[in-house]
């Protein structure tokens, strides 16, 4: 009986030890931030980077060392006190937020790992980001003339089974200071292609339209049509629509 007990104990001890080594970090209550959440409020994308310094107090009886700070977002970076924080001392964690190409309400947690990752505390960053107007070429790289820009100049529809549908979200922009009316003329007039016949854009307005196709049959050869934008009564460069035959799906 004693022999079986000793064997069981030899198996159990390494297992418990392994659990301790692979366990999740635990929350450290004695490493207390002065504020757990910082809200930047309204910030403007055009103003760039904003930063805040969190102060954390070691109210425990043992030194605490910050091992790493995880921001979980490429738009945030952190710097922190590198030395051990003795009881009664404070540490600093500086978190910087880059609002570039972001907008609206922003909320992310920051995890401060302590003592070789065995413990942690959480902080939070909040903000309301007010975007700026980026150059039209960033999201609408193709100029069709007369101030009309779009995100694509070719829409290559893949070969699908009969009954399936494929849709593109096409970005359209008016890069002028005047209202714009765009009518789309199909050459030849493919009636199965679904897209708006006309869009009206305010000065500098940018919007998105859906272009979709329901596959009523398959084709053995590639097919093309051209959609010619008529911008305030003037013809612009055509948008190419292509249906790829077979199993190919070519982007060019």
PDB file of C-alpha atoms in Angstrom:
ATOM      1  CA  UNK A   1       0.000   0.000   0.000  1.00  0.00           C
ATOM      2  CA  UNK A   2       2.801   2.410   0.904  1.00  0.00           C
ATOM      3  CA  UNK A   3       4.585   1.513  -2.318  1.00  0.00           C
ATOM      4  CA  UNK A   4       1.519   2.420  -4.411  1.00  0.00           C
ATOM      5  CA  UNK A   5       1.131   5.682  -2.504  1.00  0.00           C
ATOM      6  CA  UNK A   6       4.748   6.640  -3.230  1.00  0.00           C
ATOM      7  CA  UNK A   7       4.334   5.899  -6.934  1.00  0.00           C
ATOM      8  CA  UNK A   8       1.148   8.000  -7.052  1.00  0.00           C
ATOM      9  CA  UNK A   9       2.947  10.864  -5.278  1.00  0.00           C
ATOM     10  CA  UNK A  10       5.857  10.774  -7.744  1.00  0.00           C
ATOM     11  CA  UNK A  11       3.385  11.125 -10.630  1.00  0.00           C
ATOM     12  CA  UNK A  12       1.309  13.869  -9.003  1.00  0.00           C
ATOM     13  CA  UNK A  13       4.105  16.263  -7.939  1.00  0.00           C
ATOM     14  CA  UNK A  14       5.553  16.862 -11.428  1.00  0.00           C
ATOM     15  CA  UNK A  15       2.030  17.348 -12.791  1.00  0.00           C
ATOM     16  CA  UNK A  16       1.225  20.044 -10.210  1.00  0.00           C
ATOM     17  CA  UNK A  17       4.594  21.679 -10.837  1.00  0.00           C
ATOM     18  CA  UNK A  18       3.908  21.742 -14.582  1.00  0.00           C
ATOM     19  CA  UNK A  19       0.531  23.410 -14.007  1.00  0.00           C
ATOM     20  CA  UNK A  20       2.195  26.164 -12.002  1.00  0.00           C
ATOM     21  CA  UNK A  21       4.682  26.830 -14.782  1.00  0.00           C
ATOM     22  CA  UNK A  22       2.126  26.938 -17.579  1.00  0.00           C
ATOM     23  CA  UNK A  23      -0.674  28.678 -15.673  1.00  0.00           C
ATOM     24  CA  UNK A  24      -2.119  32.069 -16.638  1.00  0.00           C
ATOM     25  CA  UNK A  25      -0.808  35.255 -14.971  1.00  0.00           C
ATOM     26  CA  UNK A  26      -2.768  36.448 -11.933  1.00  0.00           C
ATOM     27  CA  UNK A  27      -4.041  39.938 -11.173  1.00  0.00           C
ATOM     28  CA  UNK A  28      -1.822  41.841  -8.704  1.00  0.00           C
ATOM     29  CA  UNK A  29      -4.056  43.925  -6.450  1.00  0.00           C
ATOM     30  CA  UNK A  30      -1.175  45.653  -4.647  1.00  0.00           C
ATOM     31  CA  UNK A  31       0.159  47.362  -7.823  1.00  0.00           C
ATOM     32  CA  UNK A  32      -2.446  50.108  -8.055  1.00  0.00           C
ATOM     33  CA  UNK A  33      -2.782  52.754 -10.801  1.00  0.00           C
ATOM     34  CA  UNK A  34      -3.840  56.250  -9.761  1.00  0.00           C
ATOM     35  CA  UNK A  35      -6.321  56.043 -12.656  1.00  0.00           C
ATOM     36  CA  UNK A  36      -7.198  52.825 -14.407  1.00  0.00           C
ATOM     37  CA  UNK A  37      -8.887  54.513 -17.397  1.00  0.00           C
ATOM     38  CA  UNK A  38      -7.722  57.585 -19.296  1.00  0.00           C
ATOM     39  CA  UNK A  39     -10.093  59.244 -21.758  1.00  0.00           C
ATOM     40  CA  UNK A  40      -8.431  61.663 -24.184  1.00  0.00           C
ATOM     41  CA  UNK A  41     -11.867  62.948 -25.144  1.00  0.00           C
ATOM     42  CA  UNK A  42     -12.179  64.439 -28.639  1.00  0.00           C
ATOM     43  CA  UNK A  43      -8.898  64.370 -30.551  1.00  0.00           C
ATOM     44  CA  UNK A  44      -8.221  65.336 -34.162  1.00  0.00           C
ATOM     45  CA  UNK A  45      -6.530  62.936 -36.542  1.00  0.00           C
ATOM     46  CA  UNK A  46      -4.633  65.840 -38.130  1.00  0.00           C
ATOM     47  CA  UNK A  47      -2.958  66.686 -34.800  1.00  0.00           C
ATOM     48  CA  UNK A  48      -1.187  63.330 -34.674  1.00  0.00           C
ATOM     49  CA  UNK A  49       0.198  61.443 -31.684  1.00  0.00           C
ATOM     50  CA  UNK A  50      -1.230  61.905 -28.165  1.00  0.00           C
ATOM     51  CA  UNK A  51       0.307  60.467 -24.985  1.00  0.00           C
ATOM     52  CA  UNK A  52      -0.628  59.877 -21.364  1.00  0.00           C
ATOM     53  CA  UNK A  53       1.424  58.815 -18.340  1.00  0.00           C
ATOM     54  CA  UNK A  54      -0.147  56.329 -15.921  1.00  0.00           C
ATOM     55  CA  UNK A  55       1.267  56.245 -12.381  1.00  0.00           C
ATOM     56  CA  UNK A  56       1.155  52.952 -10.461  1.00  0.00           C
ATOM     57  CA  UNK A  57       1.878  52.528  -6.721  1.00  0.00           C
ATOM     58  CA  UNK A  58       3.422  49.433  -5.180  1.00  0.00           C
ATOM     59  CA  UNK A  59       1.367  49.074  -1.988  1.00  0.00           C
ATOM     60  CA  UNK A  60       2.600  45.557  -1.286  1.00  0.00           C
ATOM     61  CA  UNK A  61       5.519  44.215   0.711  1.00  0.00           C
ATOM     62  CA  UNK A  62       7.648  42.916  -2.189  1.00  0.00           C
ATOM     63  CA  UNK A  63       9.369  44.613  -5.147  1.00  0.00           C
ATOM     64  CA  UNK A  64       7.476  44.576  -8.457  1.00  0.00           C
ATOM     65  CA  UNK A  65       9.115  44.640 -11.891  1.00  0.00           C
ATOM     66  CA  UNK A  66       7.283  45.474 -15.122  1.00  0.00           C
ATOM     67  CA  UNK A  67       8.151  42.771 -17.652  1.00  0.00           C
ATOM     68  CA  UNK A  68       6.283  44.118 -20.694  1.00  0.00           C
ATOM     69  CA  UNK A  69       3.301  46.215 -21.745  1.00  0.00           C
ATOM     70  CA  UNK A  70       0.913  44.812 -24.345  1.00  0.00           C
ATOM     71  CA  UNK A  71      -1.179  47.411 -26.194  1.00  0.00           C
ATOM     72  CA  UNK A  72      -2.873  44.914 -28.586  1.00  0.00           C
ATOM     73  CA  UNK A  73      -2.954  47.549 -31.326  1.00  0.00           C
ATOM     74  CA  UNK A  74      -0.344  48.819 -33.761  1.00  0.00           C
ATOM     75  CA  UNK A  75      -1.700  52.334 -33.269  1.00  0.00           C
ATOM     76  CA  UNK A  76      -0.482  52.383 -29.632  1.00  0.00           C
ATOM     77  CA  UNK A  77       3.010  52.099 -28.185  1.00  0.00           C
ATOM     78  CA  UNK A  78       4.097  52.074 -24.549  1.00  0.00           C
ATOM     79  CA  UNK A  79       7.166  52.899 -22.494  1.00  0.00           C
ATOM     80  CA  UNK A  80       7.562  52.047 -18.821  1.00  0.00           C
ATOM     81  CA  UNK A  81       9.788  52.073 -15.743  1.00  0.00           C
ATOM     82  CA  UNK A  82      12.520  49.493 -16.310  1.00  0.00           C
ATOM     83  CA  UNK A  83      13.814  49.051 -12.751  1.00  0.00           C
ATOM     84  CA  UNK A  84      12.210  47.096  -9.921  1.00  0.00           C
ATOM     85  CA  UNK A  85       9.666  49.117  -7.959  1.00  0.00           C
ATOM     86  CA  UNK A  86      10.178  48.676  -4.225  1.00  0.00           C
ATOM     87  CA  UNK A  87       7.314  48.800  -1.686  1.00  0.00           C
ATOM     88  CA  UNK A  88       6.011  52.366  -1.364  1.00  0.00           C
ATOM     89  CA  UNK A  89       7.509  53.482  -4.702  1.00  0.00           C
ATOM     90  CA  UNK A  90       5.767  54.313  -7.977  1.00  0.00           C
ATOM     91  CA  UNK A  91       6.206  53.282 -11.614  1.00  0.00           C
ATOM     92  CA  UNK A  92       5.239  55.074 -14.809  1.00  0.00           C
ATOM     93  CA  UNK A  93       3.652  53.637 -17.940  1.00  0.00           C
ATOM     94  CA  UNK A  94       3.479  56.043 -20.886  1.00  0.00           C
ATOM     95  CA  UNK A  95       0.950  55.107 -23.585  1.00  0.00           C
ATOM     96  CA  UNK A  96       0.913  56.921 -26.950  1.00  0.00           C
ATOM     97  CA  UNK A  97      -1.967  56.732 -29.424  1.00  0.00           C
ATOM     98  CA  UNK A  98      -1.584  57.491 -33.138  1.00  0.00           C
ATOM     99  CA  UNK A  99      -5.029  58.406 -34.585  1.00  0.00           C
ATOM    100  CA  UNK A 100      -3.858  58.179 -38.209  1.00  0.00           C
ATOM    101  CA  UNK A 101      -6.634  56.771 -40.450  1.00  0.00           C
ATOM    102  CA  UNK A 102      -8.964  56.198 -37.503  1.00  0.00           C
ATOM    103  CA  UNK A 103     -12.276  57.762 -36.602  1.00  0.00           C
ATOM    104  CA  UNK A 104     -15.069  57.600 -34.070  1.00  0.00           C
ATOM    105  CA  UNK A 105     -15.047  56.088 -30.612  1.00  0.00           C
ATOM    106  CA  UNK A 106     -11.837  54.307 -29.633  1.00  0.00           C
ATOM    107  CA  UNK A 107     -11.352  52.046 -26.590  1.00  0.00           C
ATOM    108  CA  UNK A 108      -8.468  49.613 -26.041  1.00  0.00           C
ATOM    109  CA  UNK A 109      -7.050  47.847 -23.017  1.00  0.00           C
ATOM    110  CA  UNK A 110      -3.383  47.930 -22.065  1.00  0.00           C
ATOM    111  CA  UNK A 111      -2.057  44.901 -20.156  1.00  0.00           C
ATOM    112  CA  UNK A 112       0.945  45.525 -17.909  1.00  0.00           C
ATOM    113  CA  UNK A 113       2.761  42.219 -17.289  1.00  0.00           C
ATOM    114  CA  UNK A 114       4.643  41.980 -13.988  1.00  0.00           C
ATOM    115  CA  UNK A 115       7.352  39.815 -12.423  1.00  0.00           C
ATOM    116  CA  UNK A 116       8.359  37.830 -15.520  1.00  0.00           C
ATOM    117  CA  UNK A 117       4.779  37.676 -16.750  1.00  0.00           C
ATOM    118  CA  UNK A 118       3.447  35.879 -13.686  1.00  0.00           C
ATOM    119  CA  UNK A 119       1.138  38.756 -12.719  1.00  0.00           C
ATOM    120  CA  UNK A 120      -0.580  41.679 -14.429  1.00  0.00           C
ATOM    121  CA  UNK A 121      -2.714  44.801 -14.131  1.00  0.00           C
ATOM    122  CA  UNK A 122      -4.985  46.346 -16.771  1.00  0.00           C
ATOM    123  CA  UNK A 123      -5.270  49.935 -17.979  1.00  0.00           C
ATOM    124  CA  UNK A 124      -7.621  51.449 -20.546  1.00  0.00           C
ATOM    125  CA  UNK A 125      -7.272  54.142 -23.214  1.00  0.00           C
ATOM    126  CA  UNK A 126     -10.328  55.867 -24.679  1.00  0.00           C
ATOM    127  CA  UNK A 127     -10.827  58.653 -27.210  1.00  0.00           C
ATOM    128  CA  UNK A 128     -13.208  60.039 -29.792  1.00  0.00           C
ATOM    129  CA  UNK A 129     -11.209  60.540 -32.996  1.00  0.00           C
ATOM    130  CA  UNK A 130     -12.311  63.244 -35.428  1.00  0.00           C
ATOM    131  CA  UNK A 131     -10.962  62.320 -38.878  1.00  0.00           C
ATOM    132  CA  UNK A 132      -9.458  64.644 -41.449  1.00  0.00           C
ATOM    133  CA  UNK A 133     -10.046  64.579 -45.203  1.00  0.00           C
ATOM    134  CA  UNK A 134      -7.278  62.577 -46.870  1.00  0.00           C
ATOM    135  CA  UNK A 135      -6.137  63.131 -50.469  1.00  0.00           C
ATOM    136  CA  UNK A 136      -8.618  61.483 -52.821  1.00  0.00           C
ATOM    137  CA  UNK A 137      -5.855  59.365 -54.393  1.00  0.00           C
ATOM    138  CA  UNK A 138      -5.439  57.319 -51.191  1.00  0.00           C
ATOM    139  CA  UNK A 139      -8.733  55.452 -51.542  1.00  0.00           C
ATOM    140  CA  UNK A 140      -9.676  56.410 -55.118  1.00  0.00           C
ATOM    141  CA  UNK A 141      -6.461  55.954 -57.141  1.00  0.00           C
ATOM    142  CA  UNK A 142      -8.025  56.127 -60.635  1.00  0.00           C
ATOM    143  CA  UNK A 143      -8.977  59.420 -62.287  1.00  0.00           C
ATOM    144  CA  UNK A 144     -11.741  59.121 -64.883  1.00  0.00           C
ATOM    145  CA  UNK A 145     -11.689  62.798 -65.799  1.00  0.00           C
ATOM    146  CA  UNK A 146     -13.782  65.880 -64.995  1.00  0.00           C
ATOM    147  CA  UNK A 147     -13.041  65.466 -61.265  1.00  0.00           C
ATOM    148  CA  UNK A 148     -14.402  61.909 -61.010  1.00  0.00           C
ATOM    149  CA  UNK A 149     -12.231  59.366 -59.155  1.00  0.00           C
ATOM    150  CA  UNK A 150     -12.926  55.696 -58.440  1.00  0.00           C
ATOM    151  CA  UNK A 151     -11.251  52.894 -56.506  1.00  0.00           C
ATOM    152  CA  UNK A 152     -10.976  50.547 -59.519  1.00  0.00           C
ATOM    153  CA  UNK A 153     -10.692  50.870 -63.275  1.00  0.00           C
ATOM    154  CA  UNK A 154     -11.392  47.185 -64.009  1.00  0.00           C
ATOM    155  CA  UNK A 155     -13.976  44.972 -62.304  1.00  0.00           C
ATOM    156  CA  UNK A 156     -13.022  41.345 -63.067  1.00  0.00           C
ATOM    157  CA  UNK A 157     -15.943  39.065 -62.240  1.00  0.00           C
ATOM    158  CA  UNK A 158     -14.876  35.457 -61.525  1.00  0.00           C
ATOM    159  CA  UNK A 159     -16.362  32.370 -63.108  1.00  0.00           C
ATOM    160  CA  UNK A 160     -19.153  31.130 -60.813  1.00  0.00           C
ATOM    161  CA  UNK A 161     -21.857  28.526 -60.924  1.00  0.00           C
ATOM    162  CA  UNK A 162     -25.273  29.298 -62.375  1.00  0.00           C
ATOM    163  CA  UNK A 163     -27.436  31.016 -59.764  1.00  0.00           C
ATOM    164  CA  UNK A 164     -24.535  32.567 -57.834  1.00  0.00           C
ATOM    165  CA  UNK A 165     -23.955  36.304 -57.437  1.00  0.00           C
ATOM    166  CA  UNK A 166     -20.787  38.360 -57.080  1.00  0.00           C
ATOM    167  CA  UNK A 167     -20.662  41.970 -55.837  1.00  0.00           C
ATOM    168  CA  UNK A 168     -18.059  44.740 -55.827  1.00  0.00           C
ATOM    169  CA  UNK A 169     -18.199  47.777 -53.558  1.00  0.00           C
ATOM    170  CA  UNK A 170     -16.914  50.539 -55.826  1.00  0.00           C
ATOM    171  CA  UNK A 171     -15.725  53.775 -54.219  1.00  0.00           C
ATOM    172  CA  UNK A 172     -16.679  56.943 -56.112  1.00  0.00           C
ATOM    173  CA  UNK A 173     -15.467  60.478 -55.368  1.00  0.00           C
ATOM    174  CA  UNK A 174     -16.178  64.021 -56.552  1.00  0.00           C
ATOM    175  CA  UNK A 175     -12.883  65.892 -56.257  1.00  0.00           C
ATOM    176  CA  UNK A 176     -14.298  69.263 -57.299  1.00  0.00           C
ATOM    177  CA  UNK A 177     -15.902  72.193 -55.508  1.00  0.00           C
ATOM    178  CA  UNK A 178     -19.119  71.845 -57.505  1.00  0.00           C
ATOM    179  CA  UNK A 179     -22.005  69.337 -57.399  1.00  0.00           C
ATOM    180  CA  UNK A 180     -21.585  66.368 -59.724  1.00  0.00           C
ATOM    181  CA  UNK A 181     -24.122  64.194 -61.508  1.00  0.00           C
ATOM    182  CA  UNK A 182     -22.746  60.938 -62.897  1.00  0.00           C
ATOM    183  CA  UNK A 183     -24.779  58.809 -65.302  1.00  0.00           C
ATOM    184  CA  UNK A 184     -23.458  55.366 -66.230  1.00  0.00           C
ATOM    185  CA  UNK A 185     -23.818  54.310 -69.892  1.00  0.00           C
ATOM    186  CA  UNK A 186     -23.248  50.610 -70.633  1.00  0.00           C
ATOM    187  CA  UNK A 187     -21.625  49.592 -73.924  1.00  0.00           C
ATOM    188  CA  UNK A 188     -23.205  47.233 -74.881  1.00  0.00           C
ATOM    189  CA  UNK A 189     -26.196  47.533 -72.586  1.00  0.00           C
ATOM    190  CA  UNK A 190     -25.866  44.518 -70.272  1.00  0.00           C
ATOM    191  CA  UNK A 191     -29.110  44.491 -68.286  1.00  0.00           C
ATOM    192  CA  UNK A 192     -28.090  41.669 -65.914  1.00  0.00           C
ATOM    193  CA  UNK A 193     -25.330  43.818 -64.404  1.00  0.00           C
ATOM    194  CA  UNK A 194     -26.809  45.583 -61.384  1.00  0.00           C
ATOM    195  CA  UNK A 195     -25.528  49.076 -60.512  1.00  0.00           C
ATOM    196  CA  UNK A 196     -27.043  52.540 -60.116  1.00  0.00           C
ATOM    197  CA  UNK A 197     -27.991  54.301 -63.341  1.00  0.00           C
ATOM    198  CA  UNK A 198     -26.997  57.603 -61.786  1.00  0.00           C
ATOM    199  CA  UNK A 199     -25.362  59.063 -58.668  1.00  0.00           C
ATOM    200  CA  UNK A 200     -25.342  62.644 -57.433  1.00  0.00           C
ATOM    201  CA  UNK A 201     -22.355  63.825 -55.414  1.00  0.00           C
ATOM    202  CA  UNK A 202     -21.973  66.966 -53.371  1.00  0.00           C
ATOM    203  CA  UNK A 203     -18.738  68.974 -53.667  1.00  0.00           C
ATOM    204  CA  UNK A 204     -15.840  66.804 -52.348  1.00  0.00           C
ATOM    205  CA  UNK A 205     -18.269  64.002 -51.499  1.00  0.00           C
ATOM    206  CA  UNK A 206     -17.114  60.390 -51.444  1.00  0.00           C
ATOM    207  CA  UNK A 207     -19.463  57.425 -51.505  1.00  0.00           C
ATOM    208  CA  UNK A 208     -19.680  53.724 -52.354  1.00  0.00           C
ATOM    209  CA  UNK A 209     -21.897  51.992 -54.911  1.00  0.00           C
ATOM    210  CA  UNK A 210     -22.569  48.267 -55.353  1.00  0.00           C
ATOM    211  CA  UNK A 211     -21.897  46.577 -58.695  1.00  0.00           C
ATOM    212  CA  UNK A 212     -23.179  42.985 -58.845  1.00  0.00           C
ATOM    213  CA  UNK A 213     -23.925  40.265 -61.340  1.00  0.00           C
ATOM    214  CA  UNK A 214     -26.247  37.241 -61.151  1.00  0.00           C
ATOM    215  CA  UNK A 215     -24.853  34.307 -63.112  1.00  0.00           C
ATOM    216  CA  UNK A 216     -27.627  33.003 -65.356  1.00  0.00           C
ATOM    217  CA  UNK A 217     -25.245  30.811 -67.376  1.00  0.00           C
ATOM    218  CA  UNK A 218     -21.537  30.063 -67.726  1.00  0.00           C
ATOM    219  CA  UNK A 219     -19.348  31.241 -70.592  1.00  0.00           C
ATOM    220  CA  UNK A 220     -16.527  29.566 -72.506  1.00  0.00           C
ATOM    221  CA  UNK A 221     -14.710  32.798 -73.373  1.00  0.00           C
ATOM    222  CA  UNK A 222     -14.029  36.017 -71.478  1.00  0.00           C
ATOM    223  CA  UNK A 223     -16.635  38.741 -71.968  1.00  0.00           C
ATOM    224  CA  UNK A 224     -16.272  42.519 -71.680  1.00  0.00           C
ATOM    225  CA  UNK A 225     -18.450  45.569 -71.521  1.00  0.00           C
ATOM    226  CA  UNK A 226     -17.584  49.202 -70.845  1.00  0.00           C
ATOM    227  CA  UNK A 227     -19.415  51.466 -68.446  1.00  0.00           C
ATOM    228  CA  UNK A 228     -18.899  55.065 -69.531  1.00  0.00           C
ATOM    229  CA  UNK A 229     -19.465  57.707 -66.823  1.00  0.00           C
ATOM    230  CA  UNK A 230     -21.213  60.833 -68.077  1.00  0.00           C
ATOM    231  CA  UNK A 231     -20.022  63.551 -65.661  1.00  0.00           C
ATOM    232  CA  UNK A 232     -22.265  66.624 -65.737  1.00  0.00           C
ATOM    233  CA  UNK A 233     -23.029  65.849 -69.370  1.00  0.00           C
ATOM    234  CA  UNK A 234     -19.430  65.074 -70.423  1.00  0.00           C
ATOM    235  CA  UNK A 235     -18.077  61.618 -71.199  1.00  0.00           C
ATOM    236  CA  UNK A 236     -15.262  60.357 -68.973  1.00  0.00           C
ATOM    237  CA  UNK A 237     -12.912  57.373 -69.276  1.00  0.00           C
ATOM    238  CA  UNK A 238     -14.732  54.014 -69.312  1.00  0.00           C
ATOM    239  CA  UNK A 239     -14.820  51.511 -66.477  1.00  0.00           C
ATOM    240  CA  UNK A 240     -14.074  48.014 -67.786  1.00  0.00           C
ATOM    241  CA  UNK A 241     -16.295  45.131 -66.665  1.00  0.00           C
ATOM    242  CA  UNK A 242     -14.982  41.646 -67.414  1.00  0.00           C
ATOM    243  CA  UNK A 243     -16.347  38.153 -66.879  1.00  0.00           C
ATOM    244  CA  UNK A 244     -13.619  35.521 -66.683  1.00  0.00           C
ATOM    245  CA  UNK A 245     -14.365  32.181 -68.293  1.00  0.00           C
ATOM    246  CA  UNK A 246     -13.304  28.802 -66.914  1.00  0.00           C
ATOM    247  CA  UNK A 247     -11.506  28.599 -63.576  1.00  0.00           C
ATOM    248  CA  UNK A 248      -9.329  31.654 -64.061  1.00  0.00           C
ATOM    249  CA  UNK A 249      -9.696  34.801 -61.985  1.00  0.00           C
ATOM    250  CA  UNK A 250      -7.373  37.410 -63.412  1.00  0.00           C
ATOM    251  CA  UNK A 251      -7.104  40.858 -61.879  1.00  0.00           C
ATOM    252  CA  UNK A 252      -5.495  42.411 -64.974  1.00  0.00           C
TER     253      UNK A 252
END
